[in-house]
Short mmCIF file of C-alpha atoms in Angstrom, two decimals:
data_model
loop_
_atom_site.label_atom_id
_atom_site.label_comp_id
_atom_site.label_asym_id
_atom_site.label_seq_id
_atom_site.Cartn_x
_atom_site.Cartn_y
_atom_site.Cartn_z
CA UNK A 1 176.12 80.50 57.60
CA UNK A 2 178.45 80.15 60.50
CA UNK A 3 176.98 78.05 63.42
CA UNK A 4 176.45 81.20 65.90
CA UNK A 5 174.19 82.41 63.14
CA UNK A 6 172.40 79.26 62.80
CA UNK A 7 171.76 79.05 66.40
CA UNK A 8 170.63 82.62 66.26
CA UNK A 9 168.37 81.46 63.44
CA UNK A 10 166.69 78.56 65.46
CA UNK A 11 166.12 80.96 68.65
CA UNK A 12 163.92 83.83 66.23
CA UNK A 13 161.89 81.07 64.45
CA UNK A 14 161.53 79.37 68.00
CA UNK A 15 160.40 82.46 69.85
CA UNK A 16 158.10 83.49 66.31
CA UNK A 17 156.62 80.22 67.16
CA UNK A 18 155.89 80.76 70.64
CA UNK A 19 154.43 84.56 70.01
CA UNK A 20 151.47 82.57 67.65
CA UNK A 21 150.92 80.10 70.23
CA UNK A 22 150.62 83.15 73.11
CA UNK A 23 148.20 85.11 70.24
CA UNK A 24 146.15 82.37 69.62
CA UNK A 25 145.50 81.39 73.30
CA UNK A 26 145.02 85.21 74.21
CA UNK A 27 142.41 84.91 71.29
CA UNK A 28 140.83 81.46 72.95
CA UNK A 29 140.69 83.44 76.58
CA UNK A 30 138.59 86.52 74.84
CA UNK A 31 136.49 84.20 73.06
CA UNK A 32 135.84 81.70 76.29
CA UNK A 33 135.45 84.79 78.33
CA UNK A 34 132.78 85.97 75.74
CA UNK A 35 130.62 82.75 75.62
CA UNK A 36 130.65 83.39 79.51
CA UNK A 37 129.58 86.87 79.48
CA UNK A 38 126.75 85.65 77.60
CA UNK A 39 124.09 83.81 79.44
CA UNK A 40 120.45 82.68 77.79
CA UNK A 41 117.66 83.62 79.35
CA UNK A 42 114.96 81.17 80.80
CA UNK A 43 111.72 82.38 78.86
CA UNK A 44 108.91 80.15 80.35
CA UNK A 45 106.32 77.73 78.08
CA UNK A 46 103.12 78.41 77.47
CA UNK A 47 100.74 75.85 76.01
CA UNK A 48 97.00 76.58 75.40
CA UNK A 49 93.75 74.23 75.30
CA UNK A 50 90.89 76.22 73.47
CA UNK A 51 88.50 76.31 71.33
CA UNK A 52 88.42 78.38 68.02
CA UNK A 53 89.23 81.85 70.19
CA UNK A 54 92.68 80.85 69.96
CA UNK A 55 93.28 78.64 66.74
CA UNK A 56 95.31 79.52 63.94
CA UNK A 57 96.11 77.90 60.83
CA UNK A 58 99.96 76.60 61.43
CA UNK A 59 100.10 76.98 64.75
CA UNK A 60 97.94 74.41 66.07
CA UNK A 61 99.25 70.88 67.09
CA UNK A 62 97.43 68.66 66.29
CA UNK A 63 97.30 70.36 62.86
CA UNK A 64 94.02 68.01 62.31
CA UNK A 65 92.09 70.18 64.41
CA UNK A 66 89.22 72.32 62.72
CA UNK A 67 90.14 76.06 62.68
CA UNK A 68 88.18 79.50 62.94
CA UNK A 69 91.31 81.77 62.04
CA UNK A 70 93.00 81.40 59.11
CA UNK A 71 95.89 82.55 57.41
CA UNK A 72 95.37 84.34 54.21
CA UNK A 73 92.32 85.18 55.60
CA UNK A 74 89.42 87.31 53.11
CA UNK A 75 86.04 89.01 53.36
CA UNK A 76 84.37 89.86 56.68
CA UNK A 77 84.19 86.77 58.77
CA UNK A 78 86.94 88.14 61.05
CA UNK A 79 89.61 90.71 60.51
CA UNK A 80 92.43 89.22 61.71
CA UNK A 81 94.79 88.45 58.94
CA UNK A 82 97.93 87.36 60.77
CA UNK A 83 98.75 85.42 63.70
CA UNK A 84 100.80 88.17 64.95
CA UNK A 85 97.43 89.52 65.46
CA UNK A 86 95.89 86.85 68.21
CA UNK A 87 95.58 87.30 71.81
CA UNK A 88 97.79 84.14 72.48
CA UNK A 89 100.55 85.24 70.33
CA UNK A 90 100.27 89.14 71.64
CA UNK A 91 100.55 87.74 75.16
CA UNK A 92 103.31 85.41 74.62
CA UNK A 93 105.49 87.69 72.97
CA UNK A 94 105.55 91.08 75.09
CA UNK A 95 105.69 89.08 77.91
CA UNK A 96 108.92 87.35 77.33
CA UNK A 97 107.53 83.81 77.02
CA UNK A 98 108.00 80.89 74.69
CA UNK A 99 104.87 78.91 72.80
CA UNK A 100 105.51 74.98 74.33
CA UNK A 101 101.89 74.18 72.71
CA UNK A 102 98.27 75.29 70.66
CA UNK A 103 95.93 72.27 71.36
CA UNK A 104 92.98 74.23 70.45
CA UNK A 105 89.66 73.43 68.53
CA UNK A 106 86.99 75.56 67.11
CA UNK A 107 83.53 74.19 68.22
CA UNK A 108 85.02 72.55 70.85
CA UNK A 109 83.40 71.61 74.79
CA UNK A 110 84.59 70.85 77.61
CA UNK A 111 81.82 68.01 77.96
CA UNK A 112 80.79 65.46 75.73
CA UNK A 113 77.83 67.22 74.13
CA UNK A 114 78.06 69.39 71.42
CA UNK A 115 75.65 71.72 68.85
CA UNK A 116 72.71 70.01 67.68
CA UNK A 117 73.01 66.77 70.77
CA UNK A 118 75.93 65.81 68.59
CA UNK A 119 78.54 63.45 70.26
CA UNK A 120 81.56 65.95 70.83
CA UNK A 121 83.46 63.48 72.59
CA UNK A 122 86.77 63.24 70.19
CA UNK A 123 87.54 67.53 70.43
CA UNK A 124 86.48 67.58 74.21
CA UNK A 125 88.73 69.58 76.29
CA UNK A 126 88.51 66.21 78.19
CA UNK A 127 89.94 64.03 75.57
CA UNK A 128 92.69 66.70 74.48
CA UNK A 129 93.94 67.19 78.02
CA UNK A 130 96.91 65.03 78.17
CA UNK A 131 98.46 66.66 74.84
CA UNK A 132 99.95 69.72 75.86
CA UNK A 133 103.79 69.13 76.03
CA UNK A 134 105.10 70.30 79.10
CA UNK A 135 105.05 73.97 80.09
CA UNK A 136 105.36 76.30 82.79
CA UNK A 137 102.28 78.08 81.96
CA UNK A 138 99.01 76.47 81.21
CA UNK A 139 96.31 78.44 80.04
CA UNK A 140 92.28 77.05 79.38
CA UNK A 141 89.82 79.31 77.29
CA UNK A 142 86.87 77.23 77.08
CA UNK A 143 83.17 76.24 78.24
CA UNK A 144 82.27 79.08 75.32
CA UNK A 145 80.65 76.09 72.83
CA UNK A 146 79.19 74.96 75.89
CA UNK A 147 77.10 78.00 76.67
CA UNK A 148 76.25 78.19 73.25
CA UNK A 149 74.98 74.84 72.28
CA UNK A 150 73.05 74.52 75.40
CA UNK A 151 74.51 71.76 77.09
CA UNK A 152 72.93 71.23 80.22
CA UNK A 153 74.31 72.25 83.35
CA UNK A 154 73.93 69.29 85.35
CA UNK A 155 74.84 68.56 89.09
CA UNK A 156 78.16 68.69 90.48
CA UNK A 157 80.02 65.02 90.75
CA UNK A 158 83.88 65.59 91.76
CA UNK A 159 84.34 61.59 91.46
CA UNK A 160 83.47 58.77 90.20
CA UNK A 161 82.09 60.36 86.55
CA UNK A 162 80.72 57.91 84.03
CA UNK A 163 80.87 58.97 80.55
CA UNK A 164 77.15 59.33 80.89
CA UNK A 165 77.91 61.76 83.16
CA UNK A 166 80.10 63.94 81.21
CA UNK A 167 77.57 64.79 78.44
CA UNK A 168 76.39 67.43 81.05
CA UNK A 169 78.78 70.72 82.17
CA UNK A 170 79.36 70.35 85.85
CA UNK A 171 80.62 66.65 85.83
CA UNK A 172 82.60 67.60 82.92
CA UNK A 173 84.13 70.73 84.10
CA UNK A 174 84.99 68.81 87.33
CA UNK A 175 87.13 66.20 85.52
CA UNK A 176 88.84 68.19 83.52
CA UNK A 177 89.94 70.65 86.23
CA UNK A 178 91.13 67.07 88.56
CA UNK A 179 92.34 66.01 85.01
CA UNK A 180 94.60 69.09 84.32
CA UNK A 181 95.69 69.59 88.10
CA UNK A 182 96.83 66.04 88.20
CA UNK A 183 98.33 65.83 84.62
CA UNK A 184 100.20 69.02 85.29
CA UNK A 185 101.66 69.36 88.66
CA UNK A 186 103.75 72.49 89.85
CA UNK A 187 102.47 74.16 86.31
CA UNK A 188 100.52 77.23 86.59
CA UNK A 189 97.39 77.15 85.07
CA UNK A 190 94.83 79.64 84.78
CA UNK A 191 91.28 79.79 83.41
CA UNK A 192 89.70 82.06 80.76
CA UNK A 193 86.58 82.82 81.07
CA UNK A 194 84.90 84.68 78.34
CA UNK A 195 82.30 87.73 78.44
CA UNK A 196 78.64 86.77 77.16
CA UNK A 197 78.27 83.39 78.85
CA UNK A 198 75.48 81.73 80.53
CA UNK A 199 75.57 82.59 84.26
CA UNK A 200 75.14 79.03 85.47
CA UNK A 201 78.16 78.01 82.92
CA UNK A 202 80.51 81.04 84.30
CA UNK A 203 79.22 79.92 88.19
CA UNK A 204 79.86 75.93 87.46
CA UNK A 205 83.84 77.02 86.20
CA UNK A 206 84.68 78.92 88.92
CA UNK A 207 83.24 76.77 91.67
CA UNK A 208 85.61 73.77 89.95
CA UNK A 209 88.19 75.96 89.98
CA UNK A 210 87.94 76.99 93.32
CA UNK A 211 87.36 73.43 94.23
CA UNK A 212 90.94 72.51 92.61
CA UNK A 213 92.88 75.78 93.51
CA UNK A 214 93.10 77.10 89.56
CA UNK A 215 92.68 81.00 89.08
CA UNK A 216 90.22 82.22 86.94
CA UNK A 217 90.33 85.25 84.89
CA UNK A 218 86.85 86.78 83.52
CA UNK A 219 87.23 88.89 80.42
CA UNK A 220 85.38 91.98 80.18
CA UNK A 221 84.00 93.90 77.02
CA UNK A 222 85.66 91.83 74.53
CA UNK A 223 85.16 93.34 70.89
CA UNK A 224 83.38 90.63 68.47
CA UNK A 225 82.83 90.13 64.76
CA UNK A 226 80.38 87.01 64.41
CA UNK A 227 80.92 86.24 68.24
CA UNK A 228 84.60 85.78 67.57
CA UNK A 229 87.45 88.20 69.00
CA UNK A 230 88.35 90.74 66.47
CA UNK A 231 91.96 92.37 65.81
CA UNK A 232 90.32 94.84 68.63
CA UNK A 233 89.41 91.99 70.98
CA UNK A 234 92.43 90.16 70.42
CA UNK A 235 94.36 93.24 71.87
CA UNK A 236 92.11 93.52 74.89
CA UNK A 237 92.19 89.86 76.00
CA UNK A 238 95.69 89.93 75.41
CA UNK A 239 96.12 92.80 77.67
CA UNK A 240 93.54 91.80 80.07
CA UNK A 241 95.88 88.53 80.61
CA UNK A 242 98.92 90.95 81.27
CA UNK A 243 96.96 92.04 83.98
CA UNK A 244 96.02 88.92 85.60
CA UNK A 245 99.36 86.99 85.62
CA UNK A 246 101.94 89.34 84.84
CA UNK A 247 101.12 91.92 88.05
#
């Protein structure tokens, strides 16, 4: 090969060489351009403190906590088989929101008293207050236990509450709404408040959550097997929530 040819040589291999390195930044362009195109949505958290309306087995942190709905669920103590199937779950997925956290516990009050004058004190809504992660969106279903165990209604104390105190509804309901406002600032939170309660239970939560500025949402004609939301009921609270928040 004569030298004109070998400099010919070294000019095709040097501009091959440069074509790959054009390609393979014109690739690196699309692909940047591509990761910019595509932008993740925010979905907002949701964490829930309840009582056994919204437990299921698996999705419940603390996983300790005694559960009403279970997976692999049989026989006709509830027909809800699935979690798919729960008013938290319905409402957190077609309305394009994340779970943060389930603190919920079946037999659970939001004071100290529970069925039978038992001490309820360790699954009060009280005690499980600070163990909710951090969401966006805070929603309470309780004060259900309380109506039906009895607990006694009490007089309203907004300060100052001894533990004494708290075995009774009002005091209790009025620490845990300064409890959750305080815990959770700039988080919306909203109260559930279910059909069939006690009138002076239903009055004493909504004059707290007046008191701290927390809506309250009262569900209507809830469908029940064994006083617990069916598949049916599920649906309906689920959709009476849409209603509420997502107007």
């Amino acid at each position: 090969m004569n030298q004109d040819n070998r400099a010919k040589s070294r000019i095709m291999k040097t501009l091959n060489t440069m074509r790959k390195i054009m390609t393979m930044a014109a690739a690196g362009l699309v692909c940047l351009a591509a990761s910019a195109a595509k932008t993740w949505e925010y979905r907002p958290s949701v964490s829930i403190l309840g009582d056994s309306y919204s437990t299921y087995e698996g999705y419940i942190k603390p996983a300790t906590n005694e559960m009403w709905y279970f997976a692999n669920e049989s026989g006709d103590r509830t027909d809800v088989r699935d979690v798919t199937q729960t008013w938290w779950w319905l409402f957190i997925k077609e309305n394009g929101f994340r779970l943060e956290q389930n603190n919920s516990y079946s037999g659970s009050t939001i004071s100290y008293k529970g069925y039978n004058e038992s001490n309820y004190q360790p699954r009060s809504f009280i005690t499980r207050v600070n163990n909710l992660g951090s969401p966006d969106i805070l929603l309470i279903f309780g004060a259900t236990n309380d109506s039906w165990a009895n607990v006694e209604v009490g007089e309203y104390k907004w300060e100052g509450q001894t533990d004494m105190d708290l075995y009774t509804f009002r005091p209790a309901i009025a620490r845990l709404m300064k409890d959750v406002t305080v815990r959770y600032p700039n988080v919306d939170i909203y109260y559930i408040i279910n059909s069939e309660l006690r009138p002076e239970i239903v009055e004493s939560v909504e004059t707290a959550c007046r008191k701290y500025g927390v809506p309250t949402i009262r569900l209507k004609d809830i469908d029940k097997i064994n006083g617990h939301p069916s598949i049916k009921g599920m649906r309906q609270i689920a959709d009476q929530l849409k209603e509420a928040i997502c107007k």
